[in-house]
Coordinates of C-alpha atoms in Angstrom, one line a residue:
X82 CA -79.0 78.1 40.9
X83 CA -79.2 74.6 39.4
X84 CA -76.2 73.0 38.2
X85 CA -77.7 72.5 34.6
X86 CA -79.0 76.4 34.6
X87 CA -75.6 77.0 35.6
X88 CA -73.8 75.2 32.8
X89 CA -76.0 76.7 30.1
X90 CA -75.0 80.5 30.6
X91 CA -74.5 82.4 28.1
X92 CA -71.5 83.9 29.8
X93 CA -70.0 80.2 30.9
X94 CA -70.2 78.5 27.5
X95 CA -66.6 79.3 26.1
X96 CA -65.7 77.4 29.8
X97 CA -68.1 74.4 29.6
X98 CA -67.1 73.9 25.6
X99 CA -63.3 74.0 26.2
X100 CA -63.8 71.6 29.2
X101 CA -65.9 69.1 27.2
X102 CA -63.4 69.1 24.6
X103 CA -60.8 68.4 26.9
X104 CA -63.1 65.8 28.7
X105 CA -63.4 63.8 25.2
X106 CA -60.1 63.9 24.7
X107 CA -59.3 62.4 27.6
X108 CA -61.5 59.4 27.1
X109 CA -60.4 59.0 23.6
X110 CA -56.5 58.7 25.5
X111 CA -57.8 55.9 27.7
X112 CA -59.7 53.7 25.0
X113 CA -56.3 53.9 22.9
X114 CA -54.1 53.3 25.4
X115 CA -56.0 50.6 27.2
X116 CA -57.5 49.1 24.0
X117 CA -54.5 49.5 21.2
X118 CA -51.8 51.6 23.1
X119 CA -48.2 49.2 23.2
X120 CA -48.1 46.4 26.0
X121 CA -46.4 47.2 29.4
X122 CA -43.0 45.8 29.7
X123 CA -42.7 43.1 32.1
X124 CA -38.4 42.9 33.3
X125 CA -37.7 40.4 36.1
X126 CA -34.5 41.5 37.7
X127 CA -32.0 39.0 40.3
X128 CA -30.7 40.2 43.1
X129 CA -27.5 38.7 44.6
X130 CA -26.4 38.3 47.9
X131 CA -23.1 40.8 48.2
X132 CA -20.9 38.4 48.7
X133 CA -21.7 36.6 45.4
X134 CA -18.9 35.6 43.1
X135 CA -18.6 36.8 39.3
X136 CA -18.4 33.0 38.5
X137 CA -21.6 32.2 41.0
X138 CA -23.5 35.2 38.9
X139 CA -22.3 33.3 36.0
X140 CA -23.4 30.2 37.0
X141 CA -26.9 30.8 37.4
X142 CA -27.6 32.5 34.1
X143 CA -25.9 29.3 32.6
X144 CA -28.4 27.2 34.7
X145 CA -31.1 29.2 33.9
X146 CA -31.9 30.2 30.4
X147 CA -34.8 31.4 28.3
X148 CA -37.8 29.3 29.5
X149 CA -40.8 30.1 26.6
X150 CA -41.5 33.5 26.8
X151 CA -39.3 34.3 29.8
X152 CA -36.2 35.7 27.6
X153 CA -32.9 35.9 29.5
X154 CA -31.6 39.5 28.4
X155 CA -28.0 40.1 27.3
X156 CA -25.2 40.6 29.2
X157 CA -25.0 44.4 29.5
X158 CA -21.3 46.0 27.8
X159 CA -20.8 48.7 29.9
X160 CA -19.3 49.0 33.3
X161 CA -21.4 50.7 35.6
X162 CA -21.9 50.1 39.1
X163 CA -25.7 48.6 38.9
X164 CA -24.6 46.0 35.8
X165 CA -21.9 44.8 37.9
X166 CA -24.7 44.4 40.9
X167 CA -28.0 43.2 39.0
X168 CA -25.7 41.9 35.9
X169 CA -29.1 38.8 35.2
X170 CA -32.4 40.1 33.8
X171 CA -35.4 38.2 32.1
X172 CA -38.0 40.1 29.7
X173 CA -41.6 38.6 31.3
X174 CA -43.4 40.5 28.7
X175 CA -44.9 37.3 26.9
X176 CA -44.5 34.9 29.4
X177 CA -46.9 32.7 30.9
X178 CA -47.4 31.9 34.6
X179 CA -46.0 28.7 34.2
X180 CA -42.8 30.1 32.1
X181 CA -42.6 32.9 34.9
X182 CA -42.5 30.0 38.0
X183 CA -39.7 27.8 36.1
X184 CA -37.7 30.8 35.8
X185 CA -37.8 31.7 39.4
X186 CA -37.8 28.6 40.9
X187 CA -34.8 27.4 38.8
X188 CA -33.2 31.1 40.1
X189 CA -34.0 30.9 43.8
X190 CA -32.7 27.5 43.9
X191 CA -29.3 28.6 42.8
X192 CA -26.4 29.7 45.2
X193 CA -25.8 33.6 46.2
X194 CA -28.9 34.5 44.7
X195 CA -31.2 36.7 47.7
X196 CA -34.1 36.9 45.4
X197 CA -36.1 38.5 42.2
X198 CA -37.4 41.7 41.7
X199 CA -40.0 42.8 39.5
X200 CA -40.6 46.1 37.7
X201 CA -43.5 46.9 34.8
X202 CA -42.9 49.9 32.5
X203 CA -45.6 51.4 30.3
X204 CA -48.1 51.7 32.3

């Protein structure tokens, strides 16, 4: 039997109807999300070396600040364990490529600091 023969049946329509409907709607998901859903959120996280001081971690969010559209974040008020461990983070959301190398050059050049992480929610 042909796939179109198939599809037409009488006794299949309910079937091929719901999964249409459910096709569409799965498209019309995609075009929003891609064309006027909200942007993914870009967060650039640094990542000491353990023995790091308080006044090292200190020291490099004093040497390196908001660069253009890389936005140092807030200290954080609470006291949990990964605050006091990953206690520097930049929103990359609107930054450039250029703004985005500044930020981690100035970083990696600092003492105690092993690295950056990067992490992209809403996707």
């Amino acid at each position: 039997m042909s796939t179109r023969r198939y599809l037409l049946d009488r006794r299949r329509r309910p079937a091929v109807v719901l999964g249409l409907l459910a096709l569409v709607g799965i498209v019309a998901f995609g075009v929003y999300a891609v064309v006027d859903g909200p942007p993914p959120t870009v967060e650039a996280v640094v990542v000491f070396k353990a023995e790091t001081t308080d006044a090292q971690k200190e020291a490099v969010r004093a040497a390196c600040p908001t660069v253009g559209g890389a936005v140092q974040e807030p200290r954080d008020d609470n006291d949990l364990a990964s605050t006091r461990a990953y206690p520097l983070r930049y929103n990359l959301t609107a930054a450039s490529s250029s703004d985005r190398a500044k930020i981690f050059e100035c970083v990696n050049a600092q003492a105690g600091v092993t690295g950056i992480t990067m992490e992209t929610a809403g996707q």
